[in-house]
XYZ file of C-alpha atoms in Angstrom:
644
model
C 0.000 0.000 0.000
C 1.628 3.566 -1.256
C 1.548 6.511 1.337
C 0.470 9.510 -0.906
C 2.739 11.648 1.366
C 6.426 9.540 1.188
C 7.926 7.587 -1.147
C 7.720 4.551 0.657
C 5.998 1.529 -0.172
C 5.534 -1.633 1.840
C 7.184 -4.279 -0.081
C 9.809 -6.440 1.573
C 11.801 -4.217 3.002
C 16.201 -4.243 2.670
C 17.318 -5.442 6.620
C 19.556 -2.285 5.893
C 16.524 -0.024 6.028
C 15.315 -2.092 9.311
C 18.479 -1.896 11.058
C 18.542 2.212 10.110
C 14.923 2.818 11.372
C 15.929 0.875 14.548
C 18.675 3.237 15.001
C 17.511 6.779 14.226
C 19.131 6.762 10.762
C 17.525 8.411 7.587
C 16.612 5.456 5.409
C 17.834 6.977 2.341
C 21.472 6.813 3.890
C 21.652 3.277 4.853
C 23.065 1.866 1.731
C 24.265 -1.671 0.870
C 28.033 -1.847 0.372
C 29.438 -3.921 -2.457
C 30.289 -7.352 -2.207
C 34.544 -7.714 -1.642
C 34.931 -4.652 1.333
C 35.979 -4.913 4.469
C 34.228 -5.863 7.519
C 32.744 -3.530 9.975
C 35.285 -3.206 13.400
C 32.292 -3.202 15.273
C 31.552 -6.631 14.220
C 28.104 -8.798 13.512
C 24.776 -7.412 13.627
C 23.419 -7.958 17.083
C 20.633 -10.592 15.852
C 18.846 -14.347 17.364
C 20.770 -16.743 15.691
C 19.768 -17.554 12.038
C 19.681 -21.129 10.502
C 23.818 -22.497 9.426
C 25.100 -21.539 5.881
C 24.392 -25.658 5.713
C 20.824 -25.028 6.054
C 20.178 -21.049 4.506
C 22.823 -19.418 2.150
C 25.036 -16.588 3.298
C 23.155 -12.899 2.869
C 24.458 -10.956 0.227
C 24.479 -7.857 2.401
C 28.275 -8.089 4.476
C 27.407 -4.984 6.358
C 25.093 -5.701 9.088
C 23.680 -2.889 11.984
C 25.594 -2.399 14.269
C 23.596 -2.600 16.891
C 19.683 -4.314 17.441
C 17.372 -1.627 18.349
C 19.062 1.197 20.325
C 18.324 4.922 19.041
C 21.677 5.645 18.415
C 24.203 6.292 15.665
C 26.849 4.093 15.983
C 29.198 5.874 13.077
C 28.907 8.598 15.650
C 30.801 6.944 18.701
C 34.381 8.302 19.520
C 36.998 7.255 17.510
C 39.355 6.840 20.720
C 37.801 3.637 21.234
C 39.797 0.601 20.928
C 37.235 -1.455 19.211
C 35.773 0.767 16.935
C 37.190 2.317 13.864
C 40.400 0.566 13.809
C 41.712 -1.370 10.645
C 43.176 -4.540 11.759
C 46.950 -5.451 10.123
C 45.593 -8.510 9.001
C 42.677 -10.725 7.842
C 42.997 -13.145 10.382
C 42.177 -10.004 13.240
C 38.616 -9.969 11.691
C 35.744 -11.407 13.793
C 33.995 -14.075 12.008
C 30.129 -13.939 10.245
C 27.033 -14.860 12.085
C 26.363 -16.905 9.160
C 29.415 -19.005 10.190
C 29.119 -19.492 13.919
C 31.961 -17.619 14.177
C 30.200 -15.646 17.110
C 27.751 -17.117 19.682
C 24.002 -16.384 19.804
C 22.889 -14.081 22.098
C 20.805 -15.773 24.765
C 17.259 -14.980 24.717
C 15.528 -13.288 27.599
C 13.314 -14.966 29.633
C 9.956 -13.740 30.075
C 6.577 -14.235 31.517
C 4.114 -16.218 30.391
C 1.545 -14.644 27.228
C -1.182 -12.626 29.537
C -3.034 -12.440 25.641
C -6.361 -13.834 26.097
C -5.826 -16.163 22.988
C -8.195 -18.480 23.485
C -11.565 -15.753 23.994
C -13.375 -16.309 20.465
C -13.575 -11.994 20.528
C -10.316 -11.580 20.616
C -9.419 -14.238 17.946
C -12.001 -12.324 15.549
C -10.193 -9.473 16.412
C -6.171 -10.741 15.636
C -7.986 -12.330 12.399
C -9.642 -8.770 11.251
C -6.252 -6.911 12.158
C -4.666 -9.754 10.625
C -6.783 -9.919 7.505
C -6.717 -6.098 6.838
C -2.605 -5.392 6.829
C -2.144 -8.400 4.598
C -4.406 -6.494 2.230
C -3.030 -3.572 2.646
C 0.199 -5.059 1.465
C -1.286 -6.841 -1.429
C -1.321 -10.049 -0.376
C -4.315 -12.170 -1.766
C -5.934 -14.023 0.858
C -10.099 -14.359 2.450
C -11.207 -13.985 5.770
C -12.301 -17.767 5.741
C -8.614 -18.948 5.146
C -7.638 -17.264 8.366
C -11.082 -19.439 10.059
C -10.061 -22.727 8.503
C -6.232 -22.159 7.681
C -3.986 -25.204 6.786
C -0.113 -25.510 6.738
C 0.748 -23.831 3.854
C -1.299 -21.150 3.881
C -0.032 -20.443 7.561
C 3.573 -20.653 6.061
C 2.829 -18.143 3.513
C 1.628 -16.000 5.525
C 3.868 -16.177 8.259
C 6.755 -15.138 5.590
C 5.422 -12.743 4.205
C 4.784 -11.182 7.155
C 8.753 -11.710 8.244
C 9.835 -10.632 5.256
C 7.912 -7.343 5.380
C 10.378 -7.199 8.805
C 13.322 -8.254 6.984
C 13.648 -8.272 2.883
C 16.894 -10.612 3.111
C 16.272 -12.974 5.602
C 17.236 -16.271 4.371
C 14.178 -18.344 3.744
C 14.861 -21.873 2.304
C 12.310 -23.170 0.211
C 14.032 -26.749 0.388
C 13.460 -26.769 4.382
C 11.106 -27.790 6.635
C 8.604 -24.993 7.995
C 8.797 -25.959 11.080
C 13.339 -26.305 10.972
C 12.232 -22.425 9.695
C 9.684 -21.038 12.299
C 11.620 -20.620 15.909
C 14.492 -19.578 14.800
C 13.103 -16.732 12.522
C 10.665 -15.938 15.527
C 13.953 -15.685 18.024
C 15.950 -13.533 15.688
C 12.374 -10.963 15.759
C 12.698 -11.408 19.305
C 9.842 -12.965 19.685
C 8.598 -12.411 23.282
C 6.769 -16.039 23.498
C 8.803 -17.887 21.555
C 9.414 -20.337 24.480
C 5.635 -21.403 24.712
C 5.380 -22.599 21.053
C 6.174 -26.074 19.512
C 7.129 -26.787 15.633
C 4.590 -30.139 16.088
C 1.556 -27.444 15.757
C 2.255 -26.494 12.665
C 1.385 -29.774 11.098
C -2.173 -28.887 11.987
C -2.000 -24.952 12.891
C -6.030 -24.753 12.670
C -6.369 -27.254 15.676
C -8.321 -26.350 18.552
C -4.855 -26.643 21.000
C -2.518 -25.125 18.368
C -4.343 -22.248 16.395
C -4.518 -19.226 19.399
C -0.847 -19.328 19.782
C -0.093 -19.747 16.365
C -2.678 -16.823 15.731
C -0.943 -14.910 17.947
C 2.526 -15.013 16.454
C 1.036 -14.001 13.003
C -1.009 -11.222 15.071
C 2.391 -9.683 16.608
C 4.074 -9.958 13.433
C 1.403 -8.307 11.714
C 1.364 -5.612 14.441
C 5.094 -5.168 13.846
C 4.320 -4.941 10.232
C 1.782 -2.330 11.197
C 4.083 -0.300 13.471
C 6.937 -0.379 11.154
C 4.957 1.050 7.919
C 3.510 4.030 10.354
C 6.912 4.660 11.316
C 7.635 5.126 7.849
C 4.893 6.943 7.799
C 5.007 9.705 10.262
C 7.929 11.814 8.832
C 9.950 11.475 11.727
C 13.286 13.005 11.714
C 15.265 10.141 11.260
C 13.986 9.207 8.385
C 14.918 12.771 6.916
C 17.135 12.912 3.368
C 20.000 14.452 2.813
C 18.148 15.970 -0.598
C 15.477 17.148 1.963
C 17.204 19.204 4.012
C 17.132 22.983 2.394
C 20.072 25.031 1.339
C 19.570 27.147 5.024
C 18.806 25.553 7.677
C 19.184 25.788 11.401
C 17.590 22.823 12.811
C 19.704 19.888 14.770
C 18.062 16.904 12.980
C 19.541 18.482 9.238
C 23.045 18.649 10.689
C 22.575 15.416 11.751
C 20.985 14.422 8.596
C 24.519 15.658 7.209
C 26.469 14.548 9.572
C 24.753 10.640 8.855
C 25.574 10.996 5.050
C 28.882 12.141 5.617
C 29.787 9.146 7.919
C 27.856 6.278 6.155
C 29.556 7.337 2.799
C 32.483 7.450 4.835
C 31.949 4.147 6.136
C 31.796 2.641 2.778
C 35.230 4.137 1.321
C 36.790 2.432 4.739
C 34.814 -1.044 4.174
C 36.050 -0.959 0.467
C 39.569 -0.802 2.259
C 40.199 2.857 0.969
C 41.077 5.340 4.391
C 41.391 8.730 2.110
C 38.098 10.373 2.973
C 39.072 14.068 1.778
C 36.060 13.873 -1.231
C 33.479 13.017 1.044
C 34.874 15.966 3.413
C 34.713 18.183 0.950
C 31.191 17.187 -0.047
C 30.415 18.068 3.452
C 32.379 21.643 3.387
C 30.945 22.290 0.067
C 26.965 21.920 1.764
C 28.032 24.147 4.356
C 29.874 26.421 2.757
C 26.657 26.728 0.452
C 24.684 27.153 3.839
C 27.100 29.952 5.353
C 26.717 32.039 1.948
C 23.889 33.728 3.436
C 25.403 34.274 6.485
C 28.361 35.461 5.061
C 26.754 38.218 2.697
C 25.075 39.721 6.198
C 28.152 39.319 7.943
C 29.824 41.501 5.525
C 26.634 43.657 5.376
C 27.035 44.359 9.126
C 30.334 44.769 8.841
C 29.771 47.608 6.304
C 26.540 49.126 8.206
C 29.286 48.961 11.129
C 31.706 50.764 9.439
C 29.389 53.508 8.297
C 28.355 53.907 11.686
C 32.002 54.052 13.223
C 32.537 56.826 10.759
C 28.911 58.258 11.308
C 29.809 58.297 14.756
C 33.475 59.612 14.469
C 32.530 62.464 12.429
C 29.678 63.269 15.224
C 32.814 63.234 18.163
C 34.817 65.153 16.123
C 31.482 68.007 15.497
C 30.844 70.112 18.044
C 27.650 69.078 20.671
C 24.088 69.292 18.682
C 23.272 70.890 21.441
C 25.369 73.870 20.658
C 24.497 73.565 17.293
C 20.653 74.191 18.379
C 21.798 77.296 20.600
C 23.326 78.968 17.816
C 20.718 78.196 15.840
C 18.210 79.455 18.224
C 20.814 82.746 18.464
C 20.250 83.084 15.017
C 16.649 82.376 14.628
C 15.794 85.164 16.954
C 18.574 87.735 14.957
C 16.475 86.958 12.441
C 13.385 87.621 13.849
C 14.243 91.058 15.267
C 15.363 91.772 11.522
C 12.241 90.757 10.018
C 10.380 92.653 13.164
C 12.452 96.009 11.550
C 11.531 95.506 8.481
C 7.929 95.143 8.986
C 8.550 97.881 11.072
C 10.026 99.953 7.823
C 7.194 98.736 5.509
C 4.320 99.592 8.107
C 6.416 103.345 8.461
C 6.124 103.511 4.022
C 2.464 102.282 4.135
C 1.451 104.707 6.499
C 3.406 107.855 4.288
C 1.412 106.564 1.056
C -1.655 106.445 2.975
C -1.049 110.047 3.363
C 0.481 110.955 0.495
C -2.992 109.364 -1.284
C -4.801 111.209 1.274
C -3.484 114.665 0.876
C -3.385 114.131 -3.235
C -7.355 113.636 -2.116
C -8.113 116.831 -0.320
C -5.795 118.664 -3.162
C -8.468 117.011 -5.965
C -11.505 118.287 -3.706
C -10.042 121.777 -3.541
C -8.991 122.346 -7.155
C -12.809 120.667 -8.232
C -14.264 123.835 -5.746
C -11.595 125.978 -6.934
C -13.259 124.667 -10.631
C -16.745 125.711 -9.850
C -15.879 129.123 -8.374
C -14.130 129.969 -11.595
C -17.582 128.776 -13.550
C -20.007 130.589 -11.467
C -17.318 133.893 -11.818
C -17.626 133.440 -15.504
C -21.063 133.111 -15.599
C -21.554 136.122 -13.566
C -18.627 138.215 -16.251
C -20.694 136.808 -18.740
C -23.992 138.591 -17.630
C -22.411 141.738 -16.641
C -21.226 141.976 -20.287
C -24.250 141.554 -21.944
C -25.826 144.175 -19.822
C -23.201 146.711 -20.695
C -23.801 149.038 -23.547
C -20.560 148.799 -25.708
C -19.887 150.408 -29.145
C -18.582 148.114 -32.302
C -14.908 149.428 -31.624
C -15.116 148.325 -27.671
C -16.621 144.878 -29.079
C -13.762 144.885 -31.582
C -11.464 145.404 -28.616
C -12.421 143.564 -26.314
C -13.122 140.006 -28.963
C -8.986 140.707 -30.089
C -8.227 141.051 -26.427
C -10.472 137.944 -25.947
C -8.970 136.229 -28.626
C -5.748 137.031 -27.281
C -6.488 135.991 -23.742
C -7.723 132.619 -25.153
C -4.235 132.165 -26.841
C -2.672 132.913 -24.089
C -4.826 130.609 -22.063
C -4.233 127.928 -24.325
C -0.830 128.221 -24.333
C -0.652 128.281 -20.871
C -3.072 125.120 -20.647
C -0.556 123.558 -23.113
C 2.634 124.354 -21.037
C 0.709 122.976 -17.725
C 0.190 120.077 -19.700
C 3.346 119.698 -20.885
C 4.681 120.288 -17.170
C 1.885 117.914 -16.245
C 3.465 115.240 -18.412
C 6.885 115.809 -17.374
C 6.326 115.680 -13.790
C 4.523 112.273 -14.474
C 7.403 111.176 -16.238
C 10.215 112.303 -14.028
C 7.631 110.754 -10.925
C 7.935 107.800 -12.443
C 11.577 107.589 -13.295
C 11.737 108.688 -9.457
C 9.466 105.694 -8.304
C 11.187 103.411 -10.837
C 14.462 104.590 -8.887
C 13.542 104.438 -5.441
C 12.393 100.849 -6.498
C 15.547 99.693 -7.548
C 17.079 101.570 -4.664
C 14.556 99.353 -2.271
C 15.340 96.563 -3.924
C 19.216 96.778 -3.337
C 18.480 97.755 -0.267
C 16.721 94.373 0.577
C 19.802 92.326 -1.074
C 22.391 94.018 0.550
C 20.140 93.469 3.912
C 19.727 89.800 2.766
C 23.400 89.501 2.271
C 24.651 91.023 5.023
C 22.093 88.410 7.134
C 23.221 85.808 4.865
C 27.155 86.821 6.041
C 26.400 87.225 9.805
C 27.447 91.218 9.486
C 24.075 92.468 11.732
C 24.887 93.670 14.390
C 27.373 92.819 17.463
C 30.191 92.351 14.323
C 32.908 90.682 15.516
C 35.879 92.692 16.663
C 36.966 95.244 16.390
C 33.822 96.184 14.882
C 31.188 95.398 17.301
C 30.316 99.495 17.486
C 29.618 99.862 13.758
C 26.417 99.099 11.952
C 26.165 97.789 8.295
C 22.551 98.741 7.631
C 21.010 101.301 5.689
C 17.730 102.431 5.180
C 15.759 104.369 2.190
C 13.731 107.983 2.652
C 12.311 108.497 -0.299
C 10.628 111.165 1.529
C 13.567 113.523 2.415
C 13.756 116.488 0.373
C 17.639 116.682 0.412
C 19.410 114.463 -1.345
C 21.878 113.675 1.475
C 19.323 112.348 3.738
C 18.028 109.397 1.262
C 20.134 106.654 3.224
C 19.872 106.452 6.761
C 22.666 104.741 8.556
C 26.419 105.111 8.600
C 28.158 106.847 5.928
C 29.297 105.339 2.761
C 32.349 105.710 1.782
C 34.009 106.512 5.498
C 32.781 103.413 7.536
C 31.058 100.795 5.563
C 33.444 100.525 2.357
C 36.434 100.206 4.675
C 34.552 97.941 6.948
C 33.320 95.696 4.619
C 36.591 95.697 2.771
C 38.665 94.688 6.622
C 35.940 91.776 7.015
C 36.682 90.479 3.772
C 40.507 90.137 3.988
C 40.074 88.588 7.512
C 37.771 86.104 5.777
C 40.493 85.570 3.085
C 43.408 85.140 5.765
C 41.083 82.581 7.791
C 40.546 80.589 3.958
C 44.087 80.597 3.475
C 44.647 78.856 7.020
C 42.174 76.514 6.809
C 43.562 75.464 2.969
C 47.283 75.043 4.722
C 45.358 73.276 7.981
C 43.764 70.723 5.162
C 47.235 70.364 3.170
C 48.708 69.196 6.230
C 45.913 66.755 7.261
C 46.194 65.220 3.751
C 50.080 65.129 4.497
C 48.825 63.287 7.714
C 46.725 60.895 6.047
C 48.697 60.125 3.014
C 51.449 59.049 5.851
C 49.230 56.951 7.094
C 47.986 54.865 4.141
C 51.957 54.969 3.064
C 52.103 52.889 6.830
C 49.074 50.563 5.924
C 50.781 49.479 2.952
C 54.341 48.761 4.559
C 51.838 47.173 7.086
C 50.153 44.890 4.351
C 53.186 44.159 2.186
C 54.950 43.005 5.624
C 51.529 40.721 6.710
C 52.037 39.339 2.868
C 55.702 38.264 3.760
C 54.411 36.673 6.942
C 51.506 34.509 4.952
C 54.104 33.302 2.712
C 56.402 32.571 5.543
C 53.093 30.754 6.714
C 52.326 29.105 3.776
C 55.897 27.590 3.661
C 55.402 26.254 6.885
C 52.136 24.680 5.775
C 53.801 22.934 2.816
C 56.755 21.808 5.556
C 53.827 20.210 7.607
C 52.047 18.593 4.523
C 55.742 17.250 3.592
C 55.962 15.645 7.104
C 52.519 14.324 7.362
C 53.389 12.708 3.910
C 56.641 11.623 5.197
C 54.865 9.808 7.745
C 52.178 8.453 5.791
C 55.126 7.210 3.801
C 56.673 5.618 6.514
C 53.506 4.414 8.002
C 52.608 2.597 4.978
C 56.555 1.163 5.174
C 56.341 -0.053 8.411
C 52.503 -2.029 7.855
C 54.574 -3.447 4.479
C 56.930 -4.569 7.104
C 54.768 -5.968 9.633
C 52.574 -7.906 6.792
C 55.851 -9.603 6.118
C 56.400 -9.748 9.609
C 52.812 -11.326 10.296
C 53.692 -14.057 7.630
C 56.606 -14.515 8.681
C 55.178 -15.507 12.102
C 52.321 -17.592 10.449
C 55.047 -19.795 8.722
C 57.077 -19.658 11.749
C 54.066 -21.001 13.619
C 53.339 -23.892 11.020
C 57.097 -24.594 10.972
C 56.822 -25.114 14.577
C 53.757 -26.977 14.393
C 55.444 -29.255 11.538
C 59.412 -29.465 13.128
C 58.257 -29.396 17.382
C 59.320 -27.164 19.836
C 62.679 -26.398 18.198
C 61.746 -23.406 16.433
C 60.068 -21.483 19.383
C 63.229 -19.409 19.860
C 62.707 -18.450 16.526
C 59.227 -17.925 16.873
C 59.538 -15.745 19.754
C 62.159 -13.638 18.001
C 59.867 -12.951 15.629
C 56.988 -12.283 17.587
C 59.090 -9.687 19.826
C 59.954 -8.074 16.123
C 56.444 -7.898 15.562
C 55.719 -6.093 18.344
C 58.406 -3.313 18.245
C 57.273 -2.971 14.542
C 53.863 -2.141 15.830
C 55.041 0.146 18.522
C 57.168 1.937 16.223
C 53.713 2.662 13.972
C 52.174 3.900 16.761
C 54.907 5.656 17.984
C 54.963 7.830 14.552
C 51.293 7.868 14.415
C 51.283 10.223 17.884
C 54.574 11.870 16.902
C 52.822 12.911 13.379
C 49.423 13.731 15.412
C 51.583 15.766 17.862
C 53.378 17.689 15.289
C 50.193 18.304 13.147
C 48.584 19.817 16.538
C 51.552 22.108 16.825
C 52.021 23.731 13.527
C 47.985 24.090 13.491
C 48.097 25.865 17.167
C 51.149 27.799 15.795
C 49.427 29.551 12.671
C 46.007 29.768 15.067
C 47.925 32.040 17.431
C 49.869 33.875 14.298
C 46.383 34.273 12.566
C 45.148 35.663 16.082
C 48.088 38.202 16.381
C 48.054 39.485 13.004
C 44.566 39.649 13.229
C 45.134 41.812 16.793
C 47.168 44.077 15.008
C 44.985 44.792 12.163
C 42.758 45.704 14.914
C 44.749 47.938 16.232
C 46.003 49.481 13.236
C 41.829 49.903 11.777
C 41.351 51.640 15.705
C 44.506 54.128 15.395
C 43.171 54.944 11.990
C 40.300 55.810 12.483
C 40.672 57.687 15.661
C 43.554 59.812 13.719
């Protein structure tokens, strides 16, 4: 039956996939080594015995679990051990097969008799339902009425089927007997009963004596069955992939997973007889290294946020206080306002002299319009006095030239006022035009001088002049259109004395900045003497890298030398020993020479084994501690920088 949510399906499963779910390992991972490696150190699985290679044949897996149904790892145990992870000098140190008898059977514990009530008809309809519905499950054809009325072989094809859904390579014999078959497949499942049964049931399994303990065992294995597929079920950790664990990740069980791969795959290069495991190392690096990217890119993000804010914050110790800042500010502010409060002051003064101006240009209109009807009603009354004169043609003659004349005259006179008219327009609005321009340098040269600081207190020694001027376009004299301090005398020479102080306070400031670049260019000129003499030092490290790779060879070298030369050693001993056993005692001298050879050969191994350990150790502590003081120094170079 396929799970829609894993990959897993329950066919008869590999007894390396048992022996990983027993022990926390990812399924995926447990792999079957080839045929030809070497055996594990830790030696045989930790099974019930299984039937002689005379009865069953051998298993084609050689690698069995280590251990029987402990949650742990045993690729993870410490490598200081003495009987794990060491390759023996010779075959003969090996520990024999299970298959072979090389190893004794574990004895079984005893336990109580089956508190089960077997033999309650409910309960047996039960075990046959629960029975009935995982064999379907698992696509194995069978009826309910075979399990009521069940013969022998039906019981025996059940029965391994069932086992085999436990364990895909257990060695079933189709040649045997069932019943030479039946305990001693129940005792390596650990069977809890398997005291209280007896192979003669099986020749009739449906009997009424024989069938509820026999029902039983298939009910437990089928439980088993049942337990083992929802294990494989649930998505527990341990049965976790390698290929499932993301690119970031954070969580124990994924380093684990890892850390699993790394040593099964591991495991395998050192059963094929191989101890080089640098590929699957750097495997492992490369997974981590692809993990760490992340972190690396916001490492060196902080770093850089960190080094904007050391500068951030050593430009703000080298300002002065904001608080100062804010006072002069506030100084300023309120200069500013008193300036603006004058010249509101000034425009409120000119509005109020137009207002005037309009209103006496007014009063002037309403007397020349009175002065206008005066001169009417005068006429009017010259006009009647006239006509009631009596005047002769000569008189009328007269007085029409003089008229005539008069009118001329009048006319030319209205002409010239008009003409004056015009011109006084004109030169009033060349005036306004003027005074308007005046204002409006005025207002810059106001603007600039509160642009330049120069309102008053100026610094000394001018603090008792004053830089502003004001406009009267009101004054009749011409000398009393500026208000404020003269011209030419004070603010000319004033202005030009703040100026050149400005200039001589540029000019220090530029040599100031020269010699902080002289400063700083002295300093990078250090940095690099500082770099190229770290350079020097990584090569002189580097050298003494290739000087410990040359020993460590050196001693692999010899290593391999001295193994040559206790192989020949080893033989020589065996055909010592079956010289001895062929000639008597005469050849024990011999024999013991040769042994006491052997042993000072393997003492000498060992010897450079901790002497190339030991020297390893050193030259890594010895560039750790240069690495550390360089890197101290950089420190304290980056801190003298940047607080100069």
């Amino acid at each position: 039956m396929a799970d829609s949510g894993r990959r897993f399906t329950m066919q008869p499963p590999n007894p390396d996939i048992l022996g990983a779910s027993r022990t926390g390992i990812p399924m995926s991972t447990a792999k079957k080594p080839a045929s030809g490696m070497r055996m594990s150190m830790a030696g045989p699985a930790l099974r019930g015995p299984y039937p002689p290679p005379a009865m069953a044949p051998p298993s084609t897996n050689p690698r069995q679990s280590l251990y029987r149904s402990q949650n742990v790892n045993p690729l993870l145990a410490s490598a200081s051990k003495s009987n794990y992870g060491r390759t023996p000098l010779t075959s003969s140190a090996r520990r024999g097969s299970v298959w072979g008898g090389g190893m004794p059977p574990p004895t079984t514990t005893q336990v109580g008799k089956d508190t089960r009530p077997l033999r309650e008809r409910q309960y047996q309809s039960k075990m046959r339902q629960d029975i009935f519905a995982l064999l379907q499950s698992t696509s194995y054809d069978i009826s309910m009425q075979t399990l009521i009325s069940i013969n022998g072989r039906d019981y025996r094809g059940i029965f391994n089927h069932l086992v085999l859904l436990l364990d895909g390579n257990y060695p079933f014999d189709p040649k045997l007997r069932f019943e030479d078959e039946f305990l001693p497949a129940l005792k390596a499942l650990q069977y809890p009963f398997v005291n209280q049964l007896d192979t003669k049931w099986l020749a009739a399994p449906a009997s009424m004596h024989s069938w509820p303990a026999l029902l039983g065992v298939l009910h437990w294995l089928a439980m088993m069955c049942k337990g083992r597929l929802h294990y494989l079920e649930s998505m527990h950790w341990t049965l976790l992939d390698s290929v499932d664990v993301p690119d970031i990740f954070d969580d124990q069980h994924h380093h684990n997973t890892l850390a699993f791969e790394h040593y099964s795959e591991a495991y395998e290069v050192f059963l094929s007889g191989v101890d080089d495991y640098s590929a699957q190392e750097r495997a492992l690096e490369a997974r981590y290294d692809k993990k760490n990217e992340s972190v690396l890119m916001e490492l060196e993000e902080q770093k850089k946020l960190l080094n904007d804010a050391q500068i951030e914050y050593a430009r703000l110790m080298s300002e002065a206080p904001p608080i100062e800042k804010l006072q002069d500010t506030n100084k300023s502010l309120k200069r500013d306002r008193e300036k603006f409060q004058q010249v509101i002051t000034r425009w409120e003064g000119r509005k109020k002299k137009l207002i005037d101006s309009i209103a006496k240009e007014k009063a002037e209109l309403a007397m020349r319009a009175n002065y206008l009807e005066e001169v009417k009603a005068e006429q009017g009354k010259l006009s009647d006095i006239v006509r009631e004169q009596n005047l002769s043609p000569e008189e009328v003659i007269r007085m029409n030239t003089e008229h005539e004349q008069l009118s001329r005259n009048l006319e030319d006179l209205r002409h010239k006022i008009a003409e004056s008219s015009k011109l006084i327009l004109s030169l009033e609005v060349t005036v306004t035009n003027r005074a308007s321009a005046a204002e409006e340098a005025l207002d810059a040269y106001t603007n600039l001088l509160s642009t330049l600081g120069l309102f008053p207190p100026l610094p000394r020694p001018y603090e008792d002049i004053d830089l502003t001027l004001e406009l009267n376009t009101a004054a009749s004299n011409p000398q009393q259109l500026l208000l404020g301090a003269d011209i030419r005398r004070v603010i000319k020479p004033t202005l030009s004395g703040i100026a050149e102080s400005k200039r001589n306070e540029r000019a220090n400031i530029e040599s100031e900045r020269i010699k902080v670049d002289n400063d700083l260019d002295q300093l990078v000129l250090e940095c690099e003497n500082m770099e190229e003499e770290i350079h020097e030092i990584e090569k002189k490290v580097g050298a003494l890298n290739e000087q410990a790779e040359e020993l460590r060879e050196a001693a692999q070298q010899e290593a391999h030398v001295n193994n040559a030369e206790a192989a020949r050693l080893e033989r020589e001993l065996a055909q010592a020993r079956t010289a001895a056993l062929a000639h008597g005692v005469g050849v024990k001298s011999r024999l013991q020479g040769l042994q006491i050879a052997y042993r000072e050969q393997i003492e000498k191994v060992a010897r450079l084994k901790d002497e190339t350990v030991r020297a390893i150790v050193k030259n890594s502590s010895d560039i750790a501690m240069f690495k550390e003081s360089i890197s101290q120094q950089l420190k304290d170079l980056r801190d003298f920088a940047e607080a100069n």
